[in-house]
Amino acid sequence: MTLADAVAVVLVVGVTMYAVFGGADFGAGFWSLFAGSRRPRELIDWAIGPVWEANHVWLIFVLVVMWTGFPSAFEAIFSTLFIPLSLAALGIVLRGSGFAFHKAARREGTRALAQRLFGLSSLLTPFFMGTVVGAIAAGRVPTGNATGDPVSSWLNLLSLVMGALFVATSAYLASVFLVSDARRAGALDLEDYFRHRAIAAAVATGALAVVGLIVLRADARAVFDNLETDGLPLLLLSLACGGSVLVLLRRGRLRGARVLASGAVATVVWGWAVGQHPYVLPPSLTVSEAAAPSATLEVLLGVFAVAVLVVLPSLGLLFTLVQRSIVEETAQPARE
């Protein structure tokens, strides 16, 4: 494995972490937007409040690795796809504002507006990030500064399907996580509420994934062919993880459901990476061609090693403490 390939693996690790943990947070906003009553929203706020901001660490990590390790690819992506990327960033900002103000606002109308802003922006970011992935996979991002079409590059069938798939995946992850949080909180009615939604989200995500593969075959045949060969074991593993989650949910057994749901998403991310390899920007820019000088790549790998030793244990401790507090507080928001 070359230095460039090693840094590409680091990049995929960062994308995977953001897809799982950031995706679950965006999905919580989805369910908050469409909740029919106050109690599900309170459980969502209670569950994600202490940790949601920390998940953006992975997005920052991915951006730093991309612009440092693969500057030519970063230039092409952010100049051609500045519209969907700007809308995704806007969603992140509005989501944080909505989440903060819907708790701090004194007037009921202001709180309701902030709550809707939180939910709508939680759809905005994953959707437009999905359109970016679709544009890259379809080869609509050529190398160079702003050499691709700023509109048709992402406003096409594949990108739109990918955007919808990202939203559905986020909703799926969040619902599985919230089923476990509801059980820890002792809110059995909310556990049942989110279990039904998790099953529906799983079915919708699976259907969109099939549609995505059909469109991918027509619009990005090289990536599809790699998925059909090298990436097939990962797709089958994702299917197995997703099917296992459905079985556990239907039987009311939640042990391992979060891990399996995360695995279903992670293996799709890895399959996408395998499908694009050896290209960063299919079909013109390979990993080795886009890579920064060797000295830069070595420093990046060193920084990643430090992050593994420092950041990962810190985040693990944060999540552990939050889950412990959920148990100790015994469903205060659900019982009000």
XYZ file of C-alpha atoms in Angstrom:
336
model
C 0.000 0.000 0.000
C 1.352 3.418 -0.965
C 1.292 6.495 1.269
C -1.473 7.936 -0.901
C -3.579 4.810 -0.472
C -3.004 4.885 3.294
C -4.213 8.495 3.523
C -7.200 7.569 1.335
C -8.071 4.866 3.875
C -7.837 7.459 6.657
C -10.203 9.670 4.673
C -12.703 6.831 4.297
C -12.496 6.158 8.050
C -13.413 9.790 8.732
C -16.290 9.685 6.241
C -17.554 6.473 7.859
C -17.534 7.969 11.352
C -19.401 11.058 10.167
C -21.883 8.987 8.182
C -22.740 6.909 11.252
C -22.668 9.385 14.126
C -23.439 12.573 12.217
C -26.059 10.685 10.230
C -27.794 9.545 13.398
C -27.963 13.133 14.629
C -29.390 14.430 11.353
C -31.912 11.599 11.428
C -32.998 12.650 14.915
C -33.887 16.016 13.432
C -35.912 14.223 10.759
C -38.014 12.459 13.392
C -38.333 15.657 15.415
C -39.758 17.421 12.357
C -42.398 14.756 11.731
C -43.208 13.892 15.338
C -46.928 14.086 15.981
C -46.652 15.011 19.646
C -44.364 16.666 22.174
C -43.021 13.573 23.921
C -40.985 12.079 21.030
C -39.337 15.484 20.518
C -38.444 15.676 24.183
C -36.838 12.245 24.088
C -34.877 13.279 20.970
C -33.642 16.481 22.625
C -32.746 14.607 25.766
C -30.866 11.864 23.948
C -28.790 13.923 21.510
C -28.353 17.162 23.425
C -24.994 16.502 25.108
C -23.215 14.895 22.143
C -24.575 16.134 18.806
C -22.041 18.949 18.385
C -19.111 16.583 18.925
C -19.990 14.603 15.810
C -18.961 17.494 13.546
C -15.383 16.725 14.573
C -15.446 14.052 11.878
C -16.557 16.484 9.191
C -13.712 18.848 10.081
C -11.336 15.888 10.060
C -12.474 14.837 6.569
C -12.101 18.370 5.211
C -8.589 18.742 6.623
C -7.453 15.382 5.246
C -8.968 16.155 1.845
C -7.484 19.606 1.302
C -4.108 18.603 2.767
C -3.744 15.129 1.332
C -5.552 15.536 -1.996
C -5.518 19.273 -2.815
C -6.312 18.946 -6.515
C -9.393 16.858 -5.747
C -10.444 19.326 -3.045
C -10.090 22.195 -5.525
C -12.222 20.469 -8.141
C -14.961 19.319 -5.751
C -15.395 22.579 -3.869
C -15.289 24.782 -6.962
C -17.653 22.733 -9.131
C -20.025 21.680 -6.339
C -20.049 24.914 -4.359
C -23.865 25.177 -4.534
C -24.787 21.882 -2.808
C -21.825 22.161 -0.431
C -22.868 25.684 0.572
C -26.442 24.490 1.150
C -25.161 21.589 3.249
C -23.065 24.000 5.336
C -26.074 26.290 5.699
C -28.042 23.324 7.012
C -25.401 22.672 9.674
C -25.490 26.300 10.843
C -29.290 26.545 10.849
C -29.586 23.197 12.598
C -27.356 24.324 15.445
C -29.246 27.605 15.746
C -32.614 25.866 15.735
C -31.552 23.354 18.347
C -30.229 26.065 20.651
C -33.086 28.551 20.267
C -35.953 26.118 20.574
C -34.856 25.546 24.160
C -33.895 29.109 25.023
C -36.777 31.001 23.399
C -39.408 32.330 25.797
C -42.348 32.534 23.403
C -44.155 29.443 22.256
C -44.293 30.623 18.640
C -40.556 31.275 18.554
C -39.838 27.875 20.070
C -42.038 26.181 17.452
C -40.317 28.064 14.628
C -36.883 27.094 15.935
C -38.044 23.476 16.269
C -39.124 23.410 12.616
C -35.860 25.042 11.583
C -33.954 22.326 13.424
C -35.935 19.614 11.642
C -35.837 21.113 8.143
C -32.110 21.825 8.278
C -31.548 18.240 9.423
C -32.928 17.190 6.028
C -31.013 19.848 4.118
C -27.477 18.747 5.012
C -27.618 14.990 4.332
C -29.602 15.534 1.133
C -27.080 17.900 -0.415
C -24.148 15.838 0.796
C -25.736 12.914 -1.020
C -25.976 14.947 -4.214
C -22.238 15.650 -3.942
C -21.449 11.932 -3.703
C -23.683 11.227 -6.695
C -21.962 13.928 -8.763
C -18.503 12.562 -7.968
C -19.468 8.941 -8.671
C -21.011 9.885 -12.012
C -17.816 11.581 -13.154
C -19.385 15.042 -13.347
C -16.558 16.698 -11.393
C -13.582 17.179 -13.733
C -10.168 18.215 -12.461
C -9.295 21.871 -12.296
C -10.757 24.972 -10.731
C -14.491 25.331 -11.516
C -14.245 23.335 -14.735
C -17.485 21.405 -14.162
C -21.012 22.693 -14.603
C -22.130 24.195 -11.254
C -25.754 23.098 -11.726
C -26.038 19.974 -13.890
C -23.111 18.354 -12.052
C -25.343 17.724 -9.024
C -28.872 18.398 -10.298
C -29.435 15.041 -12.008
C -31.223 11.762 -11.288
C -28.304 9.931 -9.659
C -27.466 12.817 -7.350
C -31.101 13.295 -6.335
C -31.501 9.588 -5.568
C -28.282 9.663 -3.538
C -29.568 12.678 -1.628
C -32.810 10.894 -0.788
C -30.835 7.794 0.227
C -28.680 9.835 2.601
C -31.782 11.274 4.279
C -33.387 7.826 4.597
C -30.185 6.328 5.989
C -29.955 9.074 8.608
C -33.565 8.499 9.635
C -32.914 4.752 9.863
C -29.865 5.141 12.096
C -31.555 7.659 14.364
C -34.664 5.556 14.855
C -32.622 2.490 15.834
C -30.595 4.572 18.287
C -33.745 6.139 19.741
C -35.393 2.762 20.294
C -32.525 1.885 22.618
C -32.644 5.288 24.323
C -36.384 4.941 24.921
C -35.851 1.548 26.552
C -33.079 2.908 28.756
C -35.395 5.744 29.739
C -38.155 3.310 30.624
C -40.543 4.885 28.087
C -42.019 1.705 26.639
C -44.589 3.517 24.508
C -41.826 5.581 22.864
C -39.792 2.433 22.380
C -42.675 0.989 20.379
C -43.145 4.336 18.588
C -39.565 4.435 17.324
C -39.391 0.691 16.638
C -42.191 0.966 14.064
C -40.446 3.924 12.490
C -37.120 2.123 12.427
C -38.681 -0.789 10.520
C -40.345 1.598 8.043
C -37.093 3.538 7.592
C -35.161 0.314 7.005
C -37.567 -0.749 4.262
C -37.467 2.715 2.651
C -33.669 2.803 2.791
C -33.418 -0.629 1.216
C -35.790 0.356 -1.588
C -33.842 3.560 -2.283
C -30.585 1.597 -2.280
C -31.959 -0.700 -4.999
C -33.110 2.312 -7.037
C -29.696 3.882 -6.499
C -27.935 0.809 -7.874
C -30.165 0.804 -10.953
C -29.471 4.482 -11.630
C -25.770 3.997 -10.846
C -25.582 1.246 -13.465
C -26.964 3.604 -16.086
C -25.081 6.737 -15.078
C -21.780 5.528 -13.570
C -21.139 2.122 -15.088
C -17.474 1.883 -14.068
C -18.323 2.406 -10.385
C -21.229 -0.026 -10.646
C -19.009 -2.703 -12.210
C -16.517 -2.387 -9.368
C -19.342 -2.664 -6.847
C -20.597 -5.754 -8.640
C -17.195 -7.428 -8.279
C -14.815 -6.109 -5.609
C -17.489 -4.306 -3.617
C -20.076 -7.103 -3.664
C -18.971 -8.743 -0.367
C -19.365 -5.406 1.409
C -22.843 -4.859 -0.038
C -23.881 -8.354 1.009
C -22.500 -7.703 4.493
C -24.532 -4.499 4.654
C -27.643 -6.424 3.634
C -26.958 -9.031 6.327
C -26.498 -6.363 9.010
C -29.662 -4.551 7.974
C -31.669 -7.775 7.900
C -30.408 -8.707 11.359
C -31.521 -5.339 12.722
C -35.015 -5.929 11.359
C -35.187 -9.338 13.030
C -34.036 -7.901 16.363
C -36.522 -5.038 16.198
C -39.462 -7.288 15.373
C -38.558 -9.564 18.299
C -38.023 -6.669 20.676
C -34.398 -7.610 21.282
C -32.178 -4.549 21.088
C -28.813 -5.902 22.156
C -26.448 -5.333 19.247
C -29.021 -3.453 17.132
C -27.057 -0.192 17.193
C -23.834 -1.916 16.220
C -25.486 -3.803 13.382
C -27.259 -0.694 12.078
C -23.974 1.194 12.149
C -22.317 -1.717 10.376
C -24.961 -1.667 7.647
C -24.154 1.973 6.911
C -20.392 1.650 7.319
C -20.119 -1.224 4.858
C -22.017 0.800 2.234
C -19.480 3.606 2.656
C -16.635 1.122 2.261
C -18.334 -0.392 -0.781
C -18.581 3.062 -2.344
C -14.851 3.585 -1.709
C -14.019 0.236 -3.292
C -16.282 1.038 -6.234
C -14.432 4.287 -6.943
C -10.928 2.941 -6.382
C -8.373 3.830 -7.718
C -10.080 7.139 -8.550
C -10.753 10.094 -6.312
C -12.641 11.748 -9.162
C -13.802 9.135 -11.674
C -12.843 8.711 -14.411
C -9.887 11.097 -14.623
C -8.090 11.663 -11.295
C -6.586 8.720 -9.396
C -5.573 8.614 -5.751
C -1.871 8.724 -6.603
C -2.283 11.616 -9.054
C -4.279 13.704 -6.572
C -1.982 13.043 -3.615
C 0.167 15.706 -1.972
C 3.961 15.231 -1.643
C 5.147 12.275 0.442
C 6.320 14.463 3.324
C 2.814 15.904 3.692
C 1.222 12.466 3.602
C 3.591 11.212 6.293
C 2.613 14.087 8.592
C -1.077 13.377 7.970
C -0.629 9.750 8.943
C 1.214 10.828 12.078
C -1.600 13.198 13.029
C -4.127 10.415 12.462
C -2.161 8.140 14.818
C -2.292 10.841 17.505
C -6.033 11.302 16.908
C -6.614 7.589 17.398
C -4.820 7.738 20.739
C -6.400 10.977 21.999
C -9.663 11.821 20.235
C -11.245 8.385 19.982
C -10.945 7.568 23.719
C -12.279 11.041 24.560
C -15.329 10.618 22.335
C -15.845 7.109 23.666
C -15.831 8.456 27.228
C -18.298 11.187 26.254
C -20.760 8.707 24.758
C -20.371 6.371 27.745
C -21.096 9.132 30.247
C -24.102 10.311 28.262
C -25.582 6.815 28.071
C -24.991 6.353 31.786
C -26.790 9.624 32.520
C -29.753 8.454 30.430
C -30.109 5.431 32.687
C -29.706 7.416 35.908
C -32.172 10.160 34.976
C -34.927 7.543 34.393
C -36.886 9.120 31.615
C -37.537 12.567 33.028
C -38.563 14.070 29.635
C -40.785 11.144 28.798
C -42.762 11.365 32.051
C -43.493 15.051 32.156
